[in-house]
Tab-separated table of N, CA and C in Angstrom:
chain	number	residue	atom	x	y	z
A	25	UNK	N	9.354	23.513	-15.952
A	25	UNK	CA	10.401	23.280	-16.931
A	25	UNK	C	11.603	24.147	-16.566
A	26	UNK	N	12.794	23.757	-16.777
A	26	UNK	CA	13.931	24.324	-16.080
A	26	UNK	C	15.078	24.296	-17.661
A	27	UNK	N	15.934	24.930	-17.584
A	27	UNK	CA	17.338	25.288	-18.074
A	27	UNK	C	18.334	24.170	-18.115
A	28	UNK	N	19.071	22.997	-18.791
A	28	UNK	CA	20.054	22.121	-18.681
A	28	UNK	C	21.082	22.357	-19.543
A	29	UNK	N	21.691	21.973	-19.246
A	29	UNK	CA	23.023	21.522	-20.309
A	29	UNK	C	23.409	19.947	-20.101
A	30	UNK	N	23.709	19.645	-21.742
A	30	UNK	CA	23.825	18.006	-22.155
A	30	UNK	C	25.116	17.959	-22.717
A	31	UNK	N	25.648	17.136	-22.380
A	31	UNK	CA	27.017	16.690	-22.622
A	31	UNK	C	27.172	15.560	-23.848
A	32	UNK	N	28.205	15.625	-24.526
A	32	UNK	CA	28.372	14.428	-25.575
A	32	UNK	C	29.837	14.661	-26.051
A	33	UNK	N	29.972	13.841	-26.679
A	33	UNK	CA	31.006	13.589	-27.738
A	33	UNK	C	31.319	12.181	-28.492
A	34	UNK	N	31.572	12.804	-29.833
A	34	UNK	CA	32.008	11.291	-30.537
A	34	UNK	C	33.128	11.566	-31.239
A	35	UNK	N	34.296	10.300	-31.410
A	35	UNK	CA	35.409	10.558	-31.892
A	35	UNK	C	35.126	10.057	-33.382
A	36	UNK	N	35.472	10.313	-34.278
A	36	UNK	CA	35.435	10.411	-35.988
A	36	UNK	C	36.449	9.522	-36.598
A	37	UNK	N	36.327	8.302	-37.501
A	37	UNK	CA	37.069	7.607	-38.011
A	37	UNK	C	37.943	7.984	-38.950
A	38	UNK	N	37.237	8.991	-39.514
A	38	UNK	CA	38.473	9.651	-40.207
A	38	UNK	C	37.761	11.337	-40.403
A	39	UNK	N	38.628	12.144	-41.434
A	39	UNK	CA	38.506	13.688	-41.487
A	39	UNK	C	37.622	13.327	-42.544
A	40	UNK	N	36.325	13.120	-43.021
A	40	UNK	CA	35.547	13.137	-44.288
A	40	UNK	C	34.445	13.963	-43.593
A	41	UNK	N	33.842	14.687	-44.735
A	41	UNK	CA	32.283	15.339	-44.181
A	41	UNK	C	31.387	14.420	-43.975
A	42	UNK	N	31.216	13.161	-45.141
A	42	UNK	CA	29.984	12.278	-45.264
A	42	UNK	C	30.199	11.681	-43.741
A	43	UNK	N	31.382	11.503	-43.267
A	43	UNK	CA	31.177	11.017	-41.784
A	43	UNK	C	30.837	11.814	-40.802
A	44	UNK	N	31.602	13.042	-40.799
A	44	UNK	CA	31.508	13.508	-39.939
A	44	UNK	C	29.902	14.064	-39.543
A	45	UNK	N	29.178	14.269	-40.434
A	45	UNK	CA	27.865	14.271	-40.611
A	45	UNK	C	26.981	13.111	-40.107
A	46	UNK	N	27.509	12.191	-40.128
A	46	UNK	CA	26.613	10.289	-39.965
A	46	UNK	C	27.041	10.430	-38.241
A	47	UNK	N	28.318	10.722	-37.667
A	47	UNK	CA	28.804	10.329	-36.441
A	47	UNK	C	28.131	11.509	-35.621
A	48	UNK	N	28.253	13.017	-36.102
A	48	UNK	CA	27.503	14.208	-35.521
A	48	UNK	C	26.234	13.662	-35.049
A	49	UNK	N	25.654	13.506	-36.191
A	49	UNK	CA	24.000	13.094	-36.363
A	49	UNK	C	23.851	11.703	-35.272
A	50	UNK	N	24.225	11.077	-35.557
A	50	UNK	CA	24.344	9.997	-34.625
A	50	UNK	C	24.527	10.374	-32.884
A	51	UNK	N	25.286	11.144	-32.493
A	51	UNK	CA	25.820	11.487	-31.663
A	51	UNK	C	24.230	12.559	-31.090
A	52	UNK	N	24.117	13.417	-31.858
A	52	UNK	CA	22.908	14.451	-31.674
A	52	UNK	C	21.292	13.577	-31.482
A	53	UNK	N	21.376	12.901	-32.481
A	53	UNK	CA	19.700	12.117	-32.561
A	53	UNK	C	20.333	10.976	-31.021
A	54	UNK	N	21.191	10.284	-30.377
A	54	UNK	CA	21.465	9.775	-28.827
A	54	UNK	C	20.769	11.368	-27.925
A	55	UNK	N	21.157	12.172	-28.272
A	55	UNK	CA	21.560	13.538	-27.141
A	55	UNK	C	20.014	13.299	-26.576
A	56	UNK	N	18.954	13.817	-28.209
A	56	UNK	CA	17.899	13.978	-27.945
A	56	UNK	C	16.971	12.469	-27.301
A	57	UNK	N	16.956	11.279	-27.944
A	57	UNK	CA	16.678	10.564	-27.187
A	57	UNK	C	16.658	9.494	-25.923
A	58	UNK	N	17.822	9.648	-25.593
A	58	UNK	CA	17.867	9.297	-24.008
A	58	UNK	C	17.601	10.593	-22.952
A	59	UNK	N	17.216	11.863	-23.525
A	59	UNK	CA	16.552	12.693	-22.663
A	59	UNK	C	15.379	13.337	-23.077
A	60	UNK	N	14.540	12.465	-23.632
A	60	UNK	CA	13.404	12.515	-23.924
A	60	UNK	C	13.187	13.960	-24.189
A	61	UNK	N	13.886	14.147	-25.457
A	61	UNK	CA	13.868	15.784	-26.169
A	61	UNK	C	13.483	15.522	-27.163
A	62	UNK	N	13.055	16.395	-27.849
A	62	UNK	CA	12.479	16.972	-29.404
A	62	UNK	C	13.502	18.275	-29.715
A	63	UNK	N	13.659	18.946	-31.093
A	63	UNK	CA	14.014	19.751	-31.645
A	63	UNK	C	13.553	21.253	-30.592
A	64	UNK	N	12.514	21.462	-30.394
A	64	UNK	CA	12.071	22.552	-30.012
A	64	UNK	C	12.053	22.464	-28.815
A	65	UNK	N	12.561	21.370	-28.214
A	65	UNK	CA	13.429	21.244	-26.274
A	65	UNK	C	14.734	22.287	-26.797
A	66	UNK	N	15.498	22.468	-27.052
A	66	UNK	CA	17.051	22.931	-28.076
A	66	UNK	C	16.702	24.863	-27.592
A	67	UNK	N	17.645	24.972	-26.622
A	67	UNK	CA	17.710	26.812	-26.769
A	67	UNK	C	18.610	26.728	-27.797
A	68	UNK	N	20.150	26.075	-27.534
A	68	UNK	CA	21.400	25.925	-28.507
A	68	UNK	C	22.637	25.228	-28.260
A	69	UNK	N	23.253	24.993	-29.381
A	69	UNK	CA	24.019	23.639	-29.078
A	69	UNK	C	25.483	24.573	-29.406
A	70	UNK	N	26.479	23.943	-28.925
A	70	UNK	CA	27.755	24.235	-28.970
A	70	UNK	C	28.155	23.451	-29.096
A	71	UNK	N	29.132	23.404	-30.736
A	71	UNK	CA	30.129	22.075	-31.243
A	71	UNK	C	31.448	22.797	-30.496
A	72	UNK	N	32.350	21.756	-30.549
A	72	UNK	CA	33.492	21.969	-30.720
A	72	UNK	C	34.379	20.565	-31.110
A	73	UNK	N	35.338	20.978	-31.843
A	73	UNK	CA	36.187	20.018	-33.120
A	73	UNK	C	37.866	19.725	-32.649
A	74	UNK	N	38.049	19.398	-32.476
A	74	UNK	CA	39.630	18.828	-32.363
A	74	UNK	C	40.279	19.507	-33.723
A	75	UNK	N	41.544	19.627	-33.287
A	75	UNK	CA	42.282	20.461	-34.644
A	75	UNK	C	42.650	20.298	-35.597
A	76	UNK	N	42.204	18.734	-35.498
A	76	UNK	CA	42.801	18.049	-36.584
A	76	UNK	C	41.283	17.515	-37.392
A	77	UNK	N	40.102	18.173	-37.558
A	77	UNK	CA	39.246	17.639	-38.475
A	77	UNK	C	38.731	19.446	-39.162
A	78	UNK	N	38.877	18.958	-40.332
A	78	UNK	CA	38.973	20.366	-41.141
A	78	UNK	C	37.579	20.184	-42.448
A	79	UNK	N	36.868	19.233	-42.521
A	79	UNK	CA	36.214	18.773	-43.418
A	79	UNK	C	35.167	19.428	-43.615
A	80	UNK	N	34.437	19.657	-42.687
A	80	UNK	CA	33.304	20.306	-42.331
A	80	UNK	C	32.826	20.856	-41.052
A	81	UNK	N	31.669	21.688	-40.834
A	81	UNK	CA	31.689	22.370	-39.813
A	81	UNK	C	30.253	21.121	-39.009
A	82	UNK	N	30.789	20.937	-37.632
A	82	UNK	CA	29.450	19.701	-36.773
A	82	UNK	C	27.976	20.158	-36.811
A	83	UNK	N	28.053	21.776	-37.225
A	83	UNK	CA	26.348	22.268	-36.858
A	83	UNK	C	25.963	21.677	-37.805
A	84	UNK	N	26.642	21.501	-39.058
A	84	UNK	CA	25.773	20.707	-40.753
A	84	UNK	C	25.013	19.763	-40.131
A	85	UNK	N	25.446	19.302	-39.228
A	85	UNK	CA	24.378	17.552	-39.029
A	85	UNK	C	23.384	17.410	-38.654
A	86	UNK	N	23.373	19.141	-37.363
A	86	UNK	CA	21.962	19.154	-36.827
A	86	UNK	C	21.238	19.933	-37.946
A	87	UNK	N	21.574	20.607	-38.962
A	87	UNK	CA	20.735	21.271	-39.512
A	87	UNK	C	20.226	20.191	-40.988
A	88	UNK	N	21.090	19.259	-41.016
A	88	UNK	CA	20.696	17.868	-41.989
A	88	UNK	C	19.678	16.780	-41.110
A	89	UNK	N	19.642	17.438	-39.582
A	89	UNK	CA	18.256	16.305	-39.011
A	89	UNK	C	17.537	17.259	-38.667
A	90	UNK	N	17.044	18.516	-39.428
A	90	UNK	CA	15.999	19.535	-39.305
A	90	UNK	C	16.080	20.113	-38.586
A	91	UNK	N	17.466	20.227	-37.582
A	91	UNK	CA	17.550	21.446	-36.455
A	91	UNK	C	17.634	22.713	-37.413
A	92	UNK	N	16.879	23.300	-37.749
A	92	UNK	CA	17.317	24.567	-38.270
A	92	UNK	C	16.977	26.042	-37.480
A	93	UNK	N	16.386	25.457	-36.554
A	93	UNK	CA	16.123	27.633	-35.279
A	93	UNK	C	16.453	27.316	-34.620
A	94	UNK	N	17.680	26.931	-34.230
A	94	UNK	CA	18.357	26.277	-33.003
A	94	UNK	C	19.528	26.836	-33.024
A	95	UNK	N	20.065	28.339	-32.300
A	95	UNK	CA	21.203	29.147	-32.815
A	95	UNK	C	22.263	28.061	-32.744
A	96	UNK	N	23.282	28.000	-33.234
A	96	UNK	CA	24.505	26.880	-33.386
A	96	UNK	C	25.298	27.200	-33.114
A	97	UNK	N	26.937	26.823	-32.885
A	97	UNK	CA	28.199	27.485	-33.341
A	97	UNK	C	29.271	26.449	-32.587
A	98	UNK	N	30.358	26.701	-33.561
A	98	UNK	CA	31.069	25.606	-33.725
A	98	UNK	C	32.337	26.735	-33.568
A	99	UNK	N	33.381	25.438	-32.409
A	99	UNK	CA	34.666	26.002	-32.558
A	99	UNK	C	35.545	25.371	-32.250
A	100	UNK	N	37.222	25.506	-31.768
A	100	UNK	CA	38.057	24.648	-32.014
A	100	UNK	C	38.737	24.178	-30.645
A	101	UNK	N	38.681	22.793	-30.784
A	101	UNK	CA	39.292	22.536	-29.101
A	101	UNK	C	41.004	23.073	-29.186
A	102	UNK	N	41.474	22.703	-27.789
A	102	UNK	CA	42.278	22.898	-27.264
A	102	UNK	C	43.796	22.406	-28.400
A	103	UNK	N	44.597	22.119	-28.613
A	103	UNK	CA	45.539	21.511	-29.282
A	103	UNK	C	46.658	20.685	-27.968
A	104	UNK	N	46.168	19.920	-27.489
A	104	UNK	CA	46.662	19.434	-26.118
A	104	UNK	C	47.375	18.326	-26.968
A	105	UNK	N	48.697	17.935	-26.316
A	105	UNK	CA	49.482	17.178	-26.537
A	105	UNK	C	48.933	15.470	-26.315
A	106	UNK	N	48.867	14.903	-26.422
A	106	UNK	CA	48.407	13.802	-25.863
A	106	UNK	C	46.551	13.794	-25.865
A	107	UNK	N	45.825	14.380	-26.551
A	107	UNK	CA	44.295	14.728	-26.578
A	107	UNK	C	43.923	13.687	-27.456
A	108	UNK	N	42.723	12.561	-27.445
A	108	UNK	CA	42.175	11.570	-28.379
A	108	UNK	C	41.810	12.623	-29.683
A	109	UNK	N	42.178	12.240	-30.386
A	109	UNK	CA	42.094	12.550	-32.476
A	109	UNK	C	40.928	12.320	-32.642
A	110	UNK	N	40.598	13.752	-33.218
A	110	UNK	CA	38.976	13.460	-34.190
A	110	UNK	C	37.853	13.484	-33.190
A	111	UNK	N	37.807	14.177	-32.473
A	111	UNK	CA	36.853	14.275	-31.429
A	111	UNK	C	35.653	15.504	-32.024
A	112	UNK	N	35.062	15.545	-32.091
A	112	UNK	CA	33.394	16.217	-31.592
A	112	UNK	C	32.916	16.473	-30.544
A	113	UNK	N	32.576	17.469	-29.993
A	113	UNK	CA	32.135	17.735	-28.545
A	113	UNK	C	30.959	18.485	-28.749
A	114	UNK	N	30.010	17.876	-27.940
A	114	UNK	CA	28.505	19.326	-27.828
A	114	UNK	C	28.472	19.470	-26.535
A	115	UNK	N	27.641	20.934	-26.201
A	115	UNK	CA	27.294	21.455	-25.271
A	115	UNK	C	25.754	21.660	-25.657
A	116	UNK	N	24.841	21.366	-25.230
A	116	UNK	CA	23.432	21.711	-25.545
A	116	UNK	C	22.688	22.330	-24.769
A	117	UNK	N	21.978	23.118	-24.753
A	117	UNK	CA	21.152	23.988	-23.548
A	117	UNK	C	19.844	23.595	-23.877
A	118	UNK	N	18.913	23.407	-23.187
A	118	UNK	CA	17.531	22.622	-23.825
A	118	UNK	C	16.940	22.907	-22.413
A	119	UNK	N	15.561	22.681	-22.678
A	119	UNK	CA	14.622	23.142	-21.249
A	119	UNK	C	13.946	21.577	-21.210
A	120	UNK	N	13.867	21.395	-20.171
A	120	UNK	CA	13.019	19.596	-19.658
A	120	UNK	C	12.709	20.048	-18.354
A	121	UNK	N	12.075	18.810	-17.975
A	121	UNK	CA	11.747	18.562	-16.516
A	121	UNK	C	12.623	17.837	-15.954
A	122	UNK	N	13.572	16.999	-16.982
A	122	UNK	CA	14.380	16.514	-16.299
A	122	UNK	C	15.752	17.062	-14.903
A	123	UNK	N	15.506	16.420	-13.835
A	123	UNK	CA	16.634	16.979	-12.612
A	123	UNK	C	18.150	17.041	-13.281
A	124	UNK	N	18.832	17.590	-13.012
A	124	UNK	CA	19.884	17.435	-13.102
A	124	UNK	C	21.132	16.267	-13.317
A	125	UNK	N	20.038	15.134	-12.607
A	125	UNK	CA	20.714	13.252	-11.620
A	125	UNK	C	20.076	12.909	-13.170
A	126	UNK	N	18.958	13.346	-13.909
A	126	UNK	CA	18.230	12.225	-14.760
A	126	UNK	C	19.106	12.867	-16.150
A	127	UNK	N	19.494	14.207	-16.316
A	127	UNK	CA	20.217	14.148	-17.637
A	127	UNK	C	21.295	13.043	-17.960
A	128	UNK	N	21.160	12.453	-19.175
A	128	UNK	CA	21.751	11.344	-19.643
A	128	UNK	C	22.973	12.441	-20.926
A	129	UNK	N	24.362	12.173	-20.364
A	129	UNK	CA	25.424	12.529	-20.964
A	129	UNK	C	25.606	11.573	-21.559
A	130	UNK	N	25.668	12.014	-23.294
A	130	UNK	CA	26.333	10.950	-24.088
A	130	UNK	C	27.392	11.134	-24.675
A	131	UNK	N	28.406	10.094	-24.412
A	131	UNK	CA	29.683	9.737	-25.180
A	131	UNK	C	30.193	8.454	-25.929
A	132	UNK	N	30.180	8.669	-26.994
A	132	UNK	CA	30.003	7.686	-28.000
A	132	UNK	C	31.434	6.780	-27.829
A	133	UNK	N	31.226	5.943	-28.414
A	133	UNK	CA	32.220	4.817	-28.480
A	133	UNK	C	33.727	5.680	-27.545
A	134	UNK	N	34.444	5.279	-28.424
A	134	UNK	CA	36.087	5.687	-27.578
A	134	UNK	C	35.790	6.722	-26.836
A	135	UNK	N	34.943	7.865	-26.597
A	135	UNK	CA	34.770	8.806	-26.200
A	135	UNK	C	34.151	8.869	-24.963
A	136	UNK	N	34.362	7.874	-24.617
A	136	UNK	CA	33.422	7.583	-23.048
A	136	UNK	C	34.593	7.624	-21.918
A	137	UNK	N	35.980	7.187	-22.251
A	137	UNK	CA	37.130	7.701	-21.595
A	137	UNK	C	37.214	8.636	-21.091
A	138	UNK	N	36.908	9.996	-22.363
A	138	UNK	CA	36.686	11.226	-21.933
A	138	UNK	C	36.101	11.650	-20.285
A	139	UNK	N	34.879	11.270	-19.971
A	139	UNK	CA	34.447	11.582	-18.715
A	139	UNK	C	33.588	10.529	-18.483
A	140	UNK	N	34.277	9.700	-17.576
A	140	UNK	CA	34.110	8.375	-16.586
A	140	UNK	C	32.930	9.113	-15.612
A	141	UNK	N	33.605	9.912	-15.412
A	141	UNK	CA	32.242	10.019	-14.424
A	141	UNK	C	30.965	10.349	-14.859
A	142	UNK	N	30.517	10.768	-16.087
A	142	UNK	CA	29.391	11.514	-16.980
A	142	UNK	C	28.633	10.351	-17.520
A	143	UNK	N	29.483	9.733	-18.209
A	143	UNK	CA	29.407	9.410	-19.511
A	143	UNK	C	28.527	7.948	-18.959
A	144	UNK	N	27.431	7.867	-19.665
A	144	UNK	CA	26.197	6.751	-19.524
A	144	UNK	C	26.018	5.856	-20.793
């Protein structure tokens, strides 16, 4: 079993918590199953939020799908001129067998722009 990092992001229809919670969660429950993870695969996840969503904080979602010993932390992207609105970003560290070639990066709908080359 080895050390990874998982890639994602989903962009948010609007600034509400009840979404941002449904699209997180959504986004997190993809992470874990196209890389054949469980909760306790999870060393820790790193949100990060675009500057323009103020509603709520992204760790709520994993800890609303029972991630709860999974250190968290959430922070604020870049304020780039021209950057897609309402974005969500994770970083996840998790232990698998999976190689490096077999981690499956997920990027949700519009957010697959983001990284053409990643994004599955």
């Amino acid at each position: 079993m080895v050390v990874r990092a998982v890639r994602g992001a989903v962009q948010l229809d609007r600034d509400e918590s009840g979404h941002m919670n449904e699209r997180v969660g959504a986004l997190l429950t993809a992470v874990l199953e196209r890389n054949h993870l469980v909760a306790d695969d999870l060393i820790s996840i790193w949100f990060t939020a675009t500057p323009d969503l103020h509603s709520d904080f992204p760790a709520a979602a994993a800890r609303g799908l029972g991630i709860v010993d999974v250190p968290l932390i959430c922070a604020q992207e870049l304020d780039i001129t021209g950057a897609m609105p309402r974005v969500v970003r994770v970083l996840a560290h998790v232990e698998t067998y999976l190689s490096k070639s077999e981690i499956a990066h997920v990027y949700l709908g519009a957010t697959a722009a983001l990284r053409k080359d990643i994004a599955q």
